[in-house]
Amino acid sequence: MKKLGFLVEGMKCGACKGKIEKSLLAQENISKVDIDLNEKSVVLECSEETSTVEIKNSIEELGFTIPKSLRV
Amino acid sequence: MKLNVKIKGMSCASCVSSIENEVSKLYGVTKVSVNLATEGASFHILNEDIQRSVTDKIKELGYEVSPEDSENSESDKGIKLFWISFILSIFLFSLEMGPLKSVFSIKINYILQFILAFPIWIFIGRKFQSALLVFFRTGRSNMNTLIGLGTSSAFLYSTFITFFNDQSISWGLTQKVYFEAVGFIISFVFLGNYFEEKAKKKSKDALNSLLQLSAKKALVLKGEEYKEVDISEVSLGDVIRVLPGGKFPVDGKVMKGSSAVDESMLSGEPLPVIKNAGDKVFGGTINGDSFIEFNATKVGSDTFLSHIVAFVESAQNNKPEIQRYADRISSYFTPAVLIFALLTLTFWLVFGKENLWGNAVSNFIAVLVIACPCALGLATPTAVVVATGRASLKGQLIGGGEVLEKACNIDAIVFDKTGTLTEGKPQVINYSLLNGNDYDSVLADVASIERLSEHPLAKAVINYSIENGLELSEPDFFEIHKGMGIEADISGSSYVIGNKKILDKFNVDLIDHGSAFVGSYIYIAKNGIYIGKLIVGDKIKSNGKSMIQNLRARGIETWLITGDNEVVGNAVREELGLDHIRANTLPIEKAKIIEEIQKSNLRVAMVGDGINDAPALAKADLSIAMGTGTDIAISTSDVTIVNGDIEKVISFLDLAEGTMNVIKQNLFLSLIYNSLLIPVAAGVLVIFDGPMMPPVLASVAMGLSSISVVLNSLRIRTLV
């Protein structure tokens, strides 16, 4: 188990939040997703071999931008 | 619904406007556009029933209409006509000197021959007879005139012998018919035409592929939301949204958003250009990974792409046709033959002893018939077929015989830079680290970090490390600094990678450790200290230098015309040793420069690969496209070099020169036998108490010259 955190730009409302949650939880290796709209943060718990780059790409494909990761 | 058709028979702009005017008057037709160059027309019609009335109208105006894509009909027709006239000729031959010779009485035999030869002369050979009429009216002659002259005199003389036999005997005309000569000459010329037609590539789709570049729909802001509208309904000032990966429908100015836009189709440069608010965007270019909203500033025929289309169209329409070598030779040969025939006529009238008119006319006709060489029709086509066939095996597609002839006297060659002299895709051209750093581990780290970036240069770095067989890993932390670079922690070290700005931001001192490369620099700092750099640029093709040297040795001027800046352009020019350079050129400027060079009486070839080269390619006397380039460049060009191997420019020139020599030899071979027999036909032997020309000599000359020509053409196979 490890934790990854991202700063995600473009999340405005519950719908954006739901979209990201749904998409991430659909991936097998991700067990938990925490999204804070005020902090613009997405923190997730996932298996050790999960790729930071792939997670970043999968969120960006939904139409959001990730300028940095968060130290979690 | 939309109706697309091909219209044949249009020769000028007034044909176009008469079709447009008349068809647009029809009920149910809402939009009409006819293109002279592509012979294409498209109509918007209300329903299928209207289709019929549109095509009927066009036929009524005197043009041929066919559904789109029936390109092969021309050459199919040619080969059919060849077979018809060839089979008829075989019968003619067997009646004249073959197995059927003594089956019928001479009278019946000649009438049968007339019946067989008549359709060949008047229908199949129509174009030769009309060329003859043009010659009598204007004095202009080409290969067709010579064929017309020979076949018409042979046919008319033979017809007279056949139907006015008593008269011809009383006038003392030689009792022989040349019907089979008419048949064979026309057959062989048709076979030659068919070969030439086959060797030609379809080149009329240039404008179509240009027009396909533009988007068909646009997302335009109407009130509160974006609605999809047809591109023709976009007006100035409209706010338009372009989705990631979408095409820009028209030209405009960015209002909101920022994205790397692929403008390679217009600029030829492979690196996407980052567009922010206030920047100009162009119709036909492709958006990168983010939304962009822009304000339409140019629409319809004012857009940059439309200007290119219009230019290519007019340049193609106004291109002068070159006079083919065979035609040039024929234009001297025809009057010479005619004069010699008339001299023969006069000679026999003045110096003849008996049967003045009979001998004079018979010898006059014999000269005209023998001077018409059937191998003349094969001289160019056989050489062209062998050359183009051979070339296509070696990766050069040649657009036909004219192309080979044009390529023989080129004085200057203009090259595009990106994709033509260079590989056309950004790659790492230099990687250097300060002492004490491990190249592989740093590269693996940098490439792993670059995976987080959408910057166009990132891909080149990632590819470079993959080529070096390195494993990429995952960064623990990263932050993207827009317009500067990335900071990231990976495998226990913290890196800062990017341009000079990011080094400044992190207070890293840049150490100069030398470099003479033109390209984009990616600086690498590890744990706060500068350790080295990667340079990404466009690699010059490895055999470019020897190719340019070869051209210069041939006395051909070499030019580099690029849309890129002077620093990059000059670096390429110096490395390859080209004579002249023009940098910062827009697509249509490239064509203007070609025009300038042409004005100093030089014949110019252009080598290019992009849409931005299309106007210049259309303007040049000879155009060569890289097969690795855009469709539009390929379809505008005379020659396509399939795998983009620039050295093939040389082998193409060699092939063209060799083929031209063979064509010249062929023309000599096809004329020499017949020319040698002209005096015999004129009756020289009679002066020395010999016979008048035996008819079999004409057939022997025909056979020998055709065989020599074909064998000579096959030699071209050894050239490439």
Short mmCIF file of C-alpha atoms in Angstrom, two decimals, chain B residues 3-342:
data_model
loop_
_atom_site.label_atom_id
_atom_site.label_comp_id
_atom_site.label_asym_id
_atom_site.label_seq_id
_atom_site.Cartn_x
_atom_site.Cartn_y
_atom_site.Cartn_z
CA LEU B 3 -23.89 15.32 -55.46
CA ASN B 4 -20.27 14.97 -56.60
CA VAL B 5 -19.46 14.35 -60.25
CA LYS B 6 -16.59 14.55 -62.71
CA ILE B 7 -17.12 16.79 -65.73
CA LYS B 8 -15.05 16.23 -68.85
CA GLY B 9 -14.58 18.68 -71.68
CA MET B 10 -14.17 21.93 -69.76
CA SER B 11 -11.33 23.96 -71.19
CA CYS B 12 -11.50 27.38 -69.60
CA ALA B 13 -13.07 29.53 -66.93
CA SER B 14 -16.05 30.38 -69.11
CA CYS B 15 -16.99 26.69 -69.35
CA VAL B 16 -17.01 26.68 -65.54
CA SER B 17 -19.18 29.74 -65.24
CA SER B 18 -21.65 28.60 -67.89
CA ILE B 19 -22.13 25.29 -66.07
CA GLU B 20 -22.44 27.06 -62.72
CA ASN B 21 -24.94 29.58 -64.06
CA GLU B 22 -27.14 27.12 -65.88
CA VAL B 23 -27.20 24.47 -63.19
CA SER B 24 -27.90 26.94 -60.40
CA LYS B 25 -31.04 28.02 -62.28
CA LEU B 26 -32.49 24.51 -61.95
CA TYR B 27 -35.20 23.86 -59.39
CA GLY B 28 -33.92 22.16 -56.25
CA VAL B 29 -30.26 23.08 -56.63
CA THR B 30 -29.04 25.11 -53.68
CA LYS B 31 -25.30 25.28 -54.12
CA VAL B 32 -22.99 24.80 -57.09
CA SER B 33 -19.24 24.61 -57.33
CA VAL B 34 -17.26 23.50 -60.36
CA ASN B 35 -13.48 23.14 -60.42
CA LEU B 36 -11.62 23.33 -63.70
CA ALA B 37 -8.36 21.85 -62.43
CA THR B 38 -9.76 18.78 -60.75
CA GLU B 39 -12.60 18.41 -63.25
CA GLY B 40 -14.77 17.94 -60.20
CA ALA B 41 -18.07 19.52 -59.40
CA SER B 42 -20.23 19.40 -56.33
CA PHE B 43 -23.86 20.36 -56.05
CA HIS B 44 -26.18 20.62 -53.10
CA ILE B 45 -29.54 19.27 -54.20
CA LEU B 46 -32.83 18.80 -52.42
CA ASN B 47 -33.42 15.15 -53.27
CA GLU B 48 -32.32 12.33 -55.55
CA ASP B 49 -34.78 13.21 -58.30
CA ILE B 50 -32.90 16.44 -58.95
CA GLN B 51 -29.69 14.49 -59.67
CA ARG B 52 -31.02 13.48 -63.06
CA SER B 53 -31.92 17.00 -64.13
CA VAL B 54 -28.46 18.27 -63.12
CA THR B 55 -26.59 15.68 -65.17
CA ASP B 56 -28.96 16.15 -68.10
CA LYS B 57 -28.37 19.89 -68.01
CA ILE B 58 -24.59 19.46 -68.08
CA LYS B 59 -24.82 17.03 -71.00
CA GLU B 60 -27.11 19.46 -72.78
CA LEU B 61 -24.40 22.11 -72.43
CA GLY B 62 -22.04 19.75 -74.24
CA TYR B 63 -19.93 18.24 -71.47
CA GLU B 64 -19.46 14.68 -70.32
CA VAL B 65 -20.57 13.81 -66.81
CA SER B 66 -19.49 10.75 -64.90
CA PRO B 67 -19.76 9.75 -61.29
CA GLU B 68 -16.59 10.56 -59.36
CA ASP B 69 -13.59 8.25 -59.72
CA SER B 70 -13.70 6.90 -63.23
CA GLU B 71 -10.13 7.83 -63.97
CA ASN B 72 -9.05 4.84 -65.99
CA SER B 73 -11.49 5.18 -68.86
CA GLU B 74 -9.02 7.15 -70.98
CA SER B 75 -6.29 4.54 -71.07
CA ASP B 76 -8.81 1.67 -71.29
CA LYS B 77 -10.19 3.31 -74.40
CA GLY B 78 -6.67 3.67 -75.80
CA ILE B 79 -5.81 -0.01 -75.45
CA LYS B 80 -9.15 -1.05 -76.97
CA LEU B 81 -8.51 1.11 -80.01
CA PHE B 82 -5.03 -0.38 -80.31
CA TRP B 83 -6.38 -3.93 -80.36
CA ILE B 84 -9.09 -3.09 -82.89
CA SER B 85 -6.70 -1.45 -85.28
CA PHE B 86 -4.00 -4.07 -84.70
CA ILE B 87 -6.34 -6.97 -85.53
CA LEU B 88 -7.62 -5.13 -88.60
CA SER B 89 -3.98 -4.55 -89.59
CA ILE B 90 -3.18 -8.27 -89.34
CA PHE B 91 -5.97 -8.94 -91.85
CA LEU B 92 -4.69 -6.13 -94.04
CA PHE B 93 -1.23 -7.62 -93.94
CA SER B 94 -2.36 -11.10 -94.89
CA LEU B 95 -4.41 -9.68 -97.75
CA GLU B 96 -1.50 -7.61 -99.02
CA MET B 97 1.38 -10.05 -98.65
CA GLY B 98 0.19 -12.91 -96.47
CA PRO B 99 -1.85 -16.10 -96.85
CA LEU B 100 -5.01 -14.33 -98.04
CA LYS B 101 -3.15 -12.69 -100.89
CA SER B 102 -4.32 -14.90 -103.72
CA VAL B 103 -7.68 -15.96 -102.32
CA PHE B 104 -9.52 -13.08 -103.97
CA SER B 105 -9.14 -11.26 -107.25
CA ILE B 106 -6.98 -8.15 -107.02
CA LYS B 107 -10.02 -5.92 -107.36
CA ILE B 108 -11.91 -7.64 -104.50
CA ASN B 109 -8.71 -7.82 -102.44
CA TYR B 110 -8.20 -4.05 -102.65
CA ILE B 111 -11.84 -3.34 -101.83
CA LEU B 112 -11.61 -5.61 -98.77
CA GLN B 113 -8.46 -3.82 -97.70
CA PHE B 114 -10.20 -0.48 -98.14
CA ILE B 115 -13.10 -1.63 -95.95
CA LEU B 116 -10.68 -2.72 -93.22
CA ALA B 117 -8.48 0.37 -93.40
CA PHE B 118 -11.19 3.00 -93.68
CA PRO B 119 -12.28 2.91 -90.00
CA ILE B 120 -8.67 2.91 -88.86
CA TRP B 121 -7.86 5.97 -90.94
CA ILE B 122 -10.91 8.07 -90.24
CA PHE B 123 -12.12 7.03 -86.77
CA ILE B 124 -9.22 5.58 -84.83
CA GLY B 125 -6.70 7.87 -86.49
CA ARG B 126 -8.91 10.94 -86.27
CA LYS B 127 -6.50 12.94 -84.16
CA PHE B 128 -3.69 12.49 -86.67
CA GLN B 129 -5.82 13.66 -89.56
CA SER B 130 -7.00 16.69 -87.61
CA ALA B 131 -3.37 17.48 -86.70
CA LEU B 132 -2.67 17.46 -90.43
CA LEU B 133 -5.49 19.94 -91.00
CA VAL B 134 -4.06 22.17 -88.26
CA PHE B 135 -0.68 21.98 -90.02
CA PHE B 136 -2.17 23.13 -93.33
CA ARG B 137 -4.00 25.99 -91.60
CA THR B 138 -1.28 27.20 -89.25
CA GLY B 139 1.98 25.55 -90.29
CA ARG B 140 2.44 24.10 -86.78
CA SER B 141 3.41 20.46 -86.69
CA ASN B 142 4.14 17.76 -84.15
CA MET B 143 4.44 13.99 -84.14
CA ASN B 144 0.75 13.57 -84.90
CA THR B 145 1.14 15.71 -88.04
CA LEU B 146 3.80 13.43 -89.42
CA ILE B 147 1.63 10.39 -88.75
CA GLY B 148 -1.35 12.18 -90.32
CA LEU B 149 0.67 13.14 -93.38
CA GLY B 150 1.91 9.60 -93.99
CA THR B 151 -1.33 7.77 -93.29
CA SER B 152 -3.51 10.22 -95.21
CA SER B 153 -1.39 10.21 -98.32
CA ALA B 154 -1.11 6.41 -98.16
CA PHE B 155 -4.83 5.98 -97.63
CA LEU B 156 -6.01 8.47 -100.25
CA TYR B 157 -3.60 7.19 -102.88
CA SER B 158 -4.60 3.57 -102.22
CA THR B 159 -8.28 4.46 -102.32
CA PHE B 160 -7.81 6.07 -105.70
CA ILE B 161 -6.03 2.98 -107.03
CA THR B 162 -8.83 0.79 -105.69
CA PHE B 163 -11.84 2.62 -107.01
CA PHE B 164 -10.51 4.46 -110.05
CA ASN B 165 -8.29 1.69 -111.28
CA ASP B 166 -8.71 2.34 -115.02
CA GLN B 167 -7.98 6.01 -114.53
CA SER B 168 -4.91 5.29 -112.43
CA ILE B 169 -3.57 2.90 -115.06
CA SER B 170 -4.11 5.42 -117.81
CA TRP B 171 -2.33 8.07 -115.71
CA GLY B 172 0.52 5.62 -115.22
CA LEU B 173 0.37 5.50 -111.40
CA THR B 174 2.20 2.65 -109.71
CA GLN B 175 -0.32 -0.09 -109.01
CA LYS B 176 0.14 -0.69 -105.34
CA VAL B 177 -1.84 -0.01 -102.16
CA TYR B 178 -0.48 1.02 -98.76
CA PHE B 179 -3.55 0.14 -96.66
CA GLU B 180 -1.61 -2.15 -94.34
CA ALA B 181 0.91 0.61 -93.65
CA VAL B 182 -1.93 2.88 -92.53
CA GLY B 183 -3.13 0.16 -90.15
CA PHE B 184 0.22 -0.68 -88.62
CA ILE B 185 1.42 2.89 -88.19
CA ILE B 186 -1.75 3.91 -86.37
CA SER B 187 -1.73 0.72 -84.26
CA PHE B 188 1.82 1.28 -83.08
CA VAL B 189 1.25 4.91 -82.25
CA PHE B 190 -1.77 3.92 -80.18
CA LEU B 191 0.26 1.29 -78.39
CA GLY B 192 2.83 3.98 -77.61
CA ASN B 193 0.14 6.35 -76.35
CA TYR B 194 -1.22 3.62 -74.14
CA PHE B 195 2.23 3.03 -72.61
CA GLU B 196 2.61 6.73 -71.90
CA GLU B 197 -0.83 6.93 -70.37
CA LYS B 198 -0.04 3.95 -68.13
CA ALA B 199 3.18 5.52 -66.95
CA LYS B 200 1.36 8.64 -65.85
CA LYS B 201 0.25 8.85 -62.26
CA LYS B 202 -3.02 10.33 -61.22
CA SER B 203 -2.18 13.86 -60.30
CA LYS B 204 -5.48 15.62 -60.26
CA ASP B 205 -6.26 15.04 -56.61
CA ALA B 206 -3.95 17.79 -55.33
CA LEU B 207 -6.66 20.28 -54.59
CA ASN B 208 -8.98 17.67 -53.18
CA SER B 209 -6.43 16.67 -50.60
CA LEU B 210 -5.82 20.32 -49.74
CA LEU B 211 -9.50 20.95 -49.25
CA GLN B 212 -9.85 17.89 -47.04
CA LEU B 213 -7.51 19.57 -44.59
CA SER B 214 -10.05 22.08 -43.51
CA ALA B 215 -12.56 21.27 -40.81
CA LYS B 216 -16.17 20.86 -41.92
CA LYS B 217 -17.88 21.98 -38.71
CA ALA B 218 -17.19 24.53 -36.01
CA LEU B 219 -18.38 24.90 -32.40
CA VAL B 220 -19.64 28.47 -32.31
CA LEU B 221 -20.88 30.32 -29.24
CA LYS B 222 -24.58 31.13 -29.77
CA GLY B 223 -26.02 32.99 -26.78
CA GLU B 224 -25.07 30.94 -23.73
CA GLU B 225 -23.84 27.73 -25.30
CA TYR B 226 -21.72 26.33 -28.09
CA LYS B 227 -23.52 24.95 -31.15
CA GLU B 228 -22.06 22.96 -34.00
CA VAL B 229 -22.51 24.81 -37.29
CA ASP B 230 -21.29 24.26 -40.84
CA ILE B 231 -17.97 25.97 -41.49
CA SER B 232 -19.56 28.09 -44.24
CA GLU B 233 -21.84 29.70 -41.63
CA VAL B 234 -19.00 30.95 -39.41
CA SER B 235 -18.74 34.71 -39.56
CA LEU B 236 -16.16 37.27 -38.47
CA GLY B 237 -16.07 37.85 -34.73
CA ASP B 238 -17.69 34.52 -33.84
CA VAL B 239 -16.34 32.92 -30.69
CA ILE B 240 -15.31 29.37 -31.51
CA ARG B 241 -14.26 26.55 -29.23
CA VAL B 242 -11.81 23.88 -30.37
CA LEU B 243 -11.72 20.59 -28.50
CA PRO B 244 -8.45 18.80 -27.68
CA GLY B 245 -7.27 17.06 -30.84
CA GLY B 246 -9.77 19.01 -32.96
CA LYS B 247 -9.08 21.04 -36.08
CA PHE B 248 -9.22 24.81 -36.14
CA PRO B 249 -12.03 25.67 -38.58
CA VAL B 250 -10.94 29.21 -39.53
CA ASP B 251 -8.20 31.74 -38.69
CA GLY B 252 -8.45 33.75 -35.51
CA LYS B 253 -7.00 35.02 -32.25
CA VAL B 254 -6.92 33.00 -29.02
CA MET B 255 -9.16 34.41 -26.29
CA LYS B 256 -9.00 31.73 -23.64
CA GLY B 257 -6.99 28.62 -22.98
CA SER B 258 -3.49 27.53 -23.82
CA SER B 259 -2.45 24.55 -25.86
CA ALA B 260 0.34 23.17 -28.02
CA VAL B 261 -0.98 23.44 -31.58
CA ASP B 262 0.33 21.27 -34.41
CA GLU B 263 0.94 23.74 -37.23
CA SER B 264 3.23 21.46 -39.19
CA MET B 265 0.81 21.40 -42.11
CA LEU B 266 1.35 25.12 -42.63
CA SER B 267 4.85 25.80 -41.37
CA GLY B 268 6.49 22.46 -42.07
CA GLU B 269 7.96 22.55 -38.57
CA PRO B 270 7.32 19.41 -36.55
CA LEU B 271 7.33 20.92 -33.06
CA PRO B 272 3.87 22.00 -31.89
CA VAL B 273 3.60 25.70 -31.13
CA ILE B 274 2.30 26.79 -27.74
CA LYS B 275 -0.61 29.19 -28.15
CA ASN B 276 -1.77 31.51 -25.39
CA ALA B 277 -4.37 34.25 -25.27
CA GLY B 278 -3.67 36.82 -27.99
CA ASP B 279 -1.81 34.42 -30.31
CA LYS B 280 -2.94 33.81 -33.87
CA VAL B 281 -4.32 30.44 -34.87
CA PHE B 282 -4.96 29.11 -38.37
CA GLY B 283 -7.66 27.01 -39.99
CA GLY B 284 -6.58 23.43 -40.72
CA THR B 285 -4.09 23.21 -37.84
CA ILE B 286 -4.68 20.67 -35.08
CA ASN B 287 -5.20 21.48 -31.43
CA GLY B 288 -3.13 19.77 -28.74
CA ASP B 289 -4.34 18.58 -25.36
CA SER B 290 -6.39 21.49 -24.04
CA PHE B 291 -9.46 23.49 -24.94
CA ILE B 292 -8.97 26.71 -26.82
CA GLU B 293 -11.52 29.43 -27.41
CA PHE B 294 -10.80 31.90 -30.16
CA ASN B 295 -12.24 34.78 -32.07
CA ALA B 296 -12.69 34.31 -35.84
CA THR B 297 -10.71 37.00 -37.69
CA LYS B 298 -10.64 35.46 -41.17
CA VAL B 299 -13.22 33.18 -42.71
CA GLY B 300 -14.09 31.62 -46.05
CA SER B 301 -11.72 32.45 -48.87
CA ASP B 302 -9.67 34.82 -46.68
CA THR B 303 -8.09 32.16 -44.50
CA PHE B 304 -4.45 31.27 -44.82
CA LEU B 305 -5.30 27.77 -46.04
CA SER B 306 -7.71 29.12 -48.68
CA HIS B 307 -4.97 31.41 -49.97
CA ILE B 308 -2.68 28.41 -50.41
CA VAL B 309 -5.43 26.45 -52.16
CA ALA B 310 -6.16 29.34 -54.51
CA PHE B 311 -2.49 29.79 -55.29
CA VAL B 312 -1.84 26.12 -56.01
CA GLU B 313 -4.92 26.01 -58.20
CA SER B 314 -3.91 28.99 -60.32
CA ALA B 315 -0.27 27.90 -60.55
CA GLN B 316 -1.32 24.48 -61.78
CA ASN B 317 -3.75 25.90 -64.31
CA ASN B 318 -1.21 28.33 -65.71
CA LYS B 319 1.65 25.90 -66.02
CA PRO B 320 2.93 25.93 -69.59
CA GLU B 321 3.04 22.54 -71.25
CA ILE B 322 6.49 21.60 -72.38
CA GLN B 323 7.04 20.60 -75.97
CA ARG B 324 7.91 16.92 -76.03
CA TYR B 325 11.20 16.04 -77.65
CA ALA B 326 9.56 13.76 -80.22
CA ASP B 327 7.26 16.60 -81.19
CA ARG B 328 10.15 19.01 -81.52
CA ILE B 329 11.99 16.63 -83.85
CA SER B 330 8.78 16.03 -85.81
CA SER B 331 8.16 19.75 -86.15
CA TYR B 332 11.37 19.98 -88.21
CA PHE B 333 11.01 16.60 -89.87
CA THR B 334 7.47 17.11 -91.18
CA PRO B 335 8.11 20.23 -93.28
CA ALA B 336 11.42 18.73 -94.45
CA VAL B 337 9.64 15.61 -95.67
CA LEU B 338 6.96 17.66 -97.33
CA ILE B 339 9.53 19.81 -99.11
CA PHE B 340 11.51 16.77 -100.20
CA ALA B 341 8.32 15.13 -101.51
CA LEU B 342 7.45 18.27 -103.46
#
